[in-house]
Amino acid sequence: MRIFLTGARGMVGQNLLECPGLGVHEWLTPDRRELDLRDQASVVRWLKEHKPEMILHAAGRVGGIQANIESPVEFLIENLDLGRNILMGAYEAGIERVLNLGSTCMYPRAAVNPLREDMVLQGALEPTNEGYALAKVMTQRLGAYLNREYGTRYKTLIPCNLYGRWDKFDPERSHLVPAVLRKLHEAKTKASPTVEIWGAGTARREFMDAADLADFMIQAISRYDELPDLMNVGLGYDFEINEYYYEGAKVVGYTGAFQHNLSKPVGMQQKLADVQRLRQFGWTAPTTLATGMARAYEFYLNQNRGLE
Ligand SMILES: NC(=O)c1ccc[n+]([C@@H]2O[C@H](COP(=O)([O-])OP(=O)(O)OC[C@H]3O[C@@H](n4cnc5c(N)ncnc54)[C@H](OP(=O)(O)O)[C@@H]3O)[C@@H](O)[C@H]2O)c1
């Protein structure tokens, strides 16, 4: 199959392109200089010219809490423009299948865990990343409307939090797992006796290796018709923040102590995706936290040595 992968240079895209089983398909992976997905006319022209049979939409403006708080306009507009251009462009170019990536921030702030797909739009969103989340919800709904009105078969996956190879380790942009690995690596290098954890570390987080999402997506491509229109892709379980630090310390070889700073904010207590639909589809994430964190740490070390 000819597949157009958007965001091919991002974490999800790179993990997908490293996945075994890729070779049976032909991949179209233009970068932003070749095709800026914000430009509607260019997207339509490009799709009509290259006629992919399927689009995997893994491009987006992605960032941490601080960036989301500071730039809600950019997070809303860019993600909405990308989603709209891809879906409307696909429709105009006669491309029937689009697999779009959402995010668990599409779920209402007060939704009860585990988060089921039918809870989307059942309540107010988390204010800190509302712009990003609204764009994700609107893109998913636009896909559903196109299916209903014009008979397309556009689907959205909602992955849980991701980490892994090709993650961002700089403190400005990193999420929990790369931030933990970097902090522990630096503490080990400087022989710091303690590492600080914000809050009691008992809040729970679900992080999946991006290589596992890639593995799932390869299966989803070949079994596209069996996929529901909206489906979470998660682990089905989560870990305490403390456990990410303990596992990280083993991986990095940090032997110091942890100190909890109870004056710092901890965020949501839990955000765990329901995996009933995923289990019905017949897939379980294969990578353990220990293996995934070791792989991410190796990537970080190689990057520092200029090997990745
Ligand atoms: N990371 C997570 O924890 C997570 C969790 C759940 C869902 N997701 C979803 O998965 C998708 C991919 O995430 P990711 O972590 O791989 O993000 P990422 O590493 O930041 O990659 C995003 C990619 O999108 C590209 N892009 C952005 N704007 C573009 C534009 N106007 N034209 C062309 N390309 C553009 C970027 O290109 P440049 O390199 O040129 O900027 C980059 O390659 C996103 O939709 C995200 O919401 C991610």
XYZ file of C-alpha atoms and ligand atoms in Angstrom:
356
model
C 0.000 0.000 0.000
C 1.126 3.591 -0.643
C 1.034 5.333 2.715
C 1.541 9.023 3.446
C 3.015 9.452 6.929
C 2.757 13.015 8.252
C 5.184 14.024 11.013
C 7.699 11.431 9.828
C 10.529 13.246 11.622
C 8.745 13.353 14.984
C 8.972 10.764 17.769
C 5.986 8.730 16.558
C 7.034 8.999 12.909
C 10.636 7.955 13.550
C 9.593 4.972 15.670
C 7.228 3.907 12.930
C 9.950 4.142 10.291
C 12.206 1.950 12.486
C 9.529 -0.696 12.913
C 9.992 -4.208 11.525
C 7.277 -5.058 9.009
C 7.472 -1.665 7.368
C 8.947 -2.815 4.086
C 5.779 -4.307 2.616
C 4.407 -0.774 2.132
C 5.579 2.200 0.122
C 6.056 5.216 2.407
C 5.706 8.846 1.418
C 7.403 11.041 4.040
C 7.774 14.648 2.885
C 9.147 16.969 5.557
C 7.838 20.400 6.445
C 10.046 22.157 3.830
C 8.609 19.955 1.098
C 5.018 20.152 2.320
C 3.878 22.555 5.042
C 0.651 20.986 6.266
C -0.696 24.385 7.358
C -1.011 25.334 3.686
C -4.369 23.997 2.548
C -3.867 24.492 -1.211
C -0.457 22.763 -1.141
C -1.859 19.820 0.832
C -4.725 19.279 -1.625
C -2.372 19.609 -4.619
C 0.166 17.203 -3.085
C -2.496 14.597 -2.228
C -4.009 14.744 -5.722
C -0.570 14.384 -7.276
C 0.714 11.514 -5.090
C -2.587 9.706 -4.467
C -1.667 7.741 -1.334
C -4.062 4.924 -0.448
C -3.882 5.744 3.253
C -2.724 8.635 5.430
C -1.257 8.205 8.912
C -1.554 11.640 10.468
C 1.212 11.883 13.098
C 2.185 15.534 12.587
C 1.251 18.177 15.075
C 2.439 20.940 17.302
C 3.215 19.019 20.495
C 4.538 20.514 23.721
C 4.650 20.431 27.491
C 2.396 22.237 29.970
C 4.397 25.482 29.972
C 4.380 25.806 26.177
C 0.650 25.018 26.097
C -0.116 27.663 28.739
C 1.985 30.290 26.948
C 0.806 29.658 23.361
C -2.786 28.369 23.277
C -3.424 30.223 19.980
C -0.633 28.353 18.176
C -1.562 24.963 19.685
C -5.211 25.405 18.697
C -4.732 26.914 15.235
C -1.823 24.795 14.004
C -3.274 21.469 15.107
C -6.701 22.417 13.796
C -5.289 23.596 10.442
C -3.296 20.376 10.088
C -6.250 18.155 11.000
C -8.655 20.019 8.744
C -6.256 20.178 5.791
C -5.467 16.477 6.021
C -9.078 15.334 6.357
C -10.674 17.739 3.869
C -7.712 17.239 1.505
C -8.090 13.465 1.752
C -11.800 13.776 1.005
C -11.192 16.066 -1.994
C -8.475 13.781 -3.351
C -10.667 10.683 -2.949
C -8.513 9.044 -0.254
C -10.767 6.812 1.785
C -8.580 5.874 4.720
C -6.998 8.231 7.246
C -5.674 7.134 10.623
C -5.528 10.268 12.746
C -3.730 10.559 16.091
C -5.573 12.179 18.981
C -4.434 12.467 22.571
C -5.833 11.630 26.020
C -6.127 15.376 26.713
C -9.296 15.108 24.574
C -10.966 13.648 27.680
C -12.789 15.926 30.118
C -10.754 17.063 33.080
C -13.168 15.447 35.541
C -13.766 12.193 33.631
C -13.642 9.076 35.794
C -10.712 6.697 35.131
C -10.279 4.544 33.132
C -11.102 6.955 30.285
C -13.552 5.392 27.825
C -13.850 6.608 24.240
C -17.526 7.576 24.759
C -16.474 10.131 27.404
C -15.072 12.556 24.806
C -17.125 15.795 24.826
C -18.885 14.849 28.066
C -17.380 17.685 30.107
C -15.016 20.666 30.318
C -11.408 20.166 29.263
C -8.252 20.662 31.324
C -7.638 24.451 31.017
C -3.826 24.250 30.744
C -3.924 22.525 27.327
C -7.455 23.357 26.214
C -6.390 24.841 22.847
C -4.484 21.694 21.868
C -7.269 19.436 23.140
C -10.002 21.367 21.291
C -8.068 20.995 18.017
C -7.748 17.245 18.638
C -11.473 16.881 19.442
C -12.511 18.941 16.394
C -10.316 16.918 14.042
C -11.786 13.673 15.369
C -15.346 15.006 15.051
C -14.657 16.303 11.516
C -13.530 12.787 10.564
C -16.711 11.331 12.060
C -18.883 13.878 10.170
C -17.133 13.091 6.867
C -17.770 9.389 7.456
C -21.449 10.018 8.174
C -22.078 12.525 5.390
C -19.795 11.247 2.640
C -19.078 7.603 3.467
C -15.334 7.968 4.099
C -13.621 5.687 6.623
C -11.556 8.085 8.717
C -10.517 6.865 12.169
C -8.833 8.324 15.235
C -6.535 6.606 17.699
C -6.059 8.083 21.163
C -2.592 7.050 22.353
C -1.727 7.425 26.033
C 1.439 9.366 26.945
C 4.462 8.213 24.979
C 8.214 8.071 25.545
C 11.078 6.303 23.816
C 13.686 6.687 21.136
C 13.500 10.087 19.398
C 11.976 11.660 22.509
C 12.910 15.215 23.524
C 15.306 15.344 26.460
C 15.859 19.093 26.774
C 14.301 20.361 30.043
C 12.210 22.996 28.219
C 10.286 20.427 26.175
C 10.632 17.058 27.879
C 7.783 15.011 29.368
C 8.074 12.853 32.502
C 10.181 9.891 31.323
C 12.952 11.746 29.441
C 12.975 14.386 32.209
C 13.472 11.665 34.856
C 16.236 9.967 32.846
C 18.095 13.208 32.237
C 17.767 14.331 35.864
C 19.089 10.987 37.148
C 21.899 10.943 34.584
C 23.017 14.416 35.638
C 22.743 13.510 39.341
C 24.890 10.432 38.736
C 27.459 12.417 36.743
C 27.712 15.085 39.479
C 27.534 12.455 42.269
C 24.561 14.326 43.836
C 23.459 12.555 47.019
C 19.744 13.279 46.412
C 17.276 13.824 43.591
C 14.111 15.828 44.159
C 10.663 14.494 43.228
C 7.824 17.014 43.064
C 5.009 16.164 45.506
C 4.677 12.762 47.151
C 5.214 11.011 43.794
C 2.022 9.004 44.246
C 0.134 10.494 41.273
C -0.202 7.839 38.579
C 0.832 8.127 34.923
C 0.471 5.840 31.905
C 3.447 6.000 29.528
C 3.873 3.663 26.572
C 7.022 3.125 24.514
C 6.492 4.851 21.144
C 7.936 1.707 19.509
C 4.863 -0.139 20.829
C 2.519 2.430 19.304
C 4.410 1.927 16.035
C 3.959 -1.847 16.343
C 0.241 -1.300 16.881
C -0.032 1.072 13.913
C 1.591 -1.449 11.579
C -1.081 -3.974 12.613
C -3.796 -1.334 12.358
C -2.798 -0.608 8.751
C -3.257 -4.213 7.680
C -6.454 -4.704 9.714
C -7.865 -1.219 9.107
C -11.453 -2.317 8.552
C -11.559 -4.042 11.966
C -10.640 -0.831 13.794
C -13.424 1.084 15.524
C -13.728 4.757 14.452
C -12.310 5.904 17.782
C -10.012 3.834 19.956
C -7.583 4.313 22.831
C -4.134 2.778 22.481
C -2.720 2.399 25.979
C -1.162 -0.059 28.371
C -4.242 -0.740 30.478
C -2.232 -0.029 33.656
C -0.193 2.821 35.039
C 2.649 3.533 37.484
C 3.228 5.931 40.348
C 5.588 8.791 39.492
C 7.911 7.328 42.178
C 8.104 4.086 40.182
C 9.391 5.956 37.115
C 12.170 7.352 39.325
C 12.990 3.960 40.881
C 13.087 2.245 37.480
C 15.069 5.147 36.018
C 17.626 4.933 38.841
C 18.202 1.240 38.024
C 18.587 1.972 34.317
C 20.942 4.923 34.820
C 22.848 3.390 37.750
C 22.026 6.211 40.181
C 22.459 5.061 43.776
C 21.580 8.244 45.698
C 18.360 8.975 47.607
C 15.077 10.644 46.662
C 13.637 13.674 48.407
C 9.992 14.643 48.028
C 9.257 18.356 47.781
C 5.680 18.554 49.026
C 5.361 22.281 48.236
C 5.453 21.582 44.453
C 2.346 20.964 42.282
C 1.584 17.374 41.239
C -1.113 17.748 38.554
C -3.878 15.214 37.957
C -3.948 12.160 40.274
C -4.512 9.742 37.397
C -5.103 9.637 33.623
C -5.517 6.050 32.521
C -6.986 5.054 29.155
C -9.568 2.284 29.023
C -8.389 -0.576 26.797
C -11.544 -2.656 26.276
C -11.759 -1.776 22.557
C -8.026 -2.339 22.160
C -8.256 -5.792 23.777
C -11.182 -6.654 21.499
C -8.985 -5.685 18.558
C -6.471 -8.137 20.040
C -3.370 -6.114 20.883
C -1.333 -5.606 24.054
C 1.746 -3.393 24.376
C 4.742 -5.766 24.525
C 7.434 -3.565 26.163
C 7.994 -3.467 29.944
C 8.850 -0.191 31.652
C 12.365 -1.495 32.424
C 13.074 -2.362 28.774
C 11.500 0.815 27.421
C 13.350 3.104 29.823
C 16.644 1.336 29.072
C 16.051 1.846 25.336
C 15.198 5.528 25.814
C 18.305 6.041 27.993
C 20.537 4.382 25.404
C 19.087 6.736 22.792
C 19.848 9.726 25.052
C 23.452 8.589 25.604
C 23.969 7.976 21.879
C 22.502 11.378 21.069
C 24.965 13.014 23.483
C 27.786 11.124 21.750
C 26.444 12.284 18.378
C 25.527 8.750 17.288
C 21.768 9.251 16.653
N 4.305 12.396 22.400
C 3.273 11.964 23.076
O 3.363 11.670 24.285
C 1.940 11.782 22.402
C 0.905 11.162 23.126
C -0.334 10.998 22.519
C -0.539 11.465 21.221
N 0.488 12.050 20.544
C 0.196 12.539 19.189
O 1.043 11.888 18.256
C 1.376 12.791 17.196
C 2.880 12.821 17.030
O 3.488 13.211 18.247
P 5.076 13.237 18.422
O 5.351 13.044 19.871
O 5.702 12.371 17.421
O 5.382 14.785 18.088
P 6.730 15.431 17.587
O 7.898 14.578 17.942
O 6.730 16.849 18.056
O 6.586 15.399 16.004
C 5.621 16.154 15.331
C 5.997 16.226 13.875
O 5.000 16.997 13.187
C 5.672 17.817 12.253
N 4.904 19.020 11.930
C 4.392 19.937 12.783
N 3.822 20.947 12.101
C 3.985 20.657 10.781
C 3.617 21.320 9.586
N 2.986 22.498 9.608
N 3.925 20.734 8.406
C 4.598 19.555 8.365
N 4.975 18.883 9.476
C 4.675 19.440 10.669
C 6.963 18.200 12.939
O 7.874 18.648 11.984
P 9.171 19.502 12.390
O 10.154 18.459 12.876
O 9.577 20.157 11.118
O 8.742 20.456 13.455
C 7.354 16.891 13.607
O 8.091 16.087 12.726
C 0.745 14.134 17.560
O -0.496 14.247 16.907
C 0.498 14.018 19.047
O -0.599 14.775 19.455
C 1.728 12.208 21.084
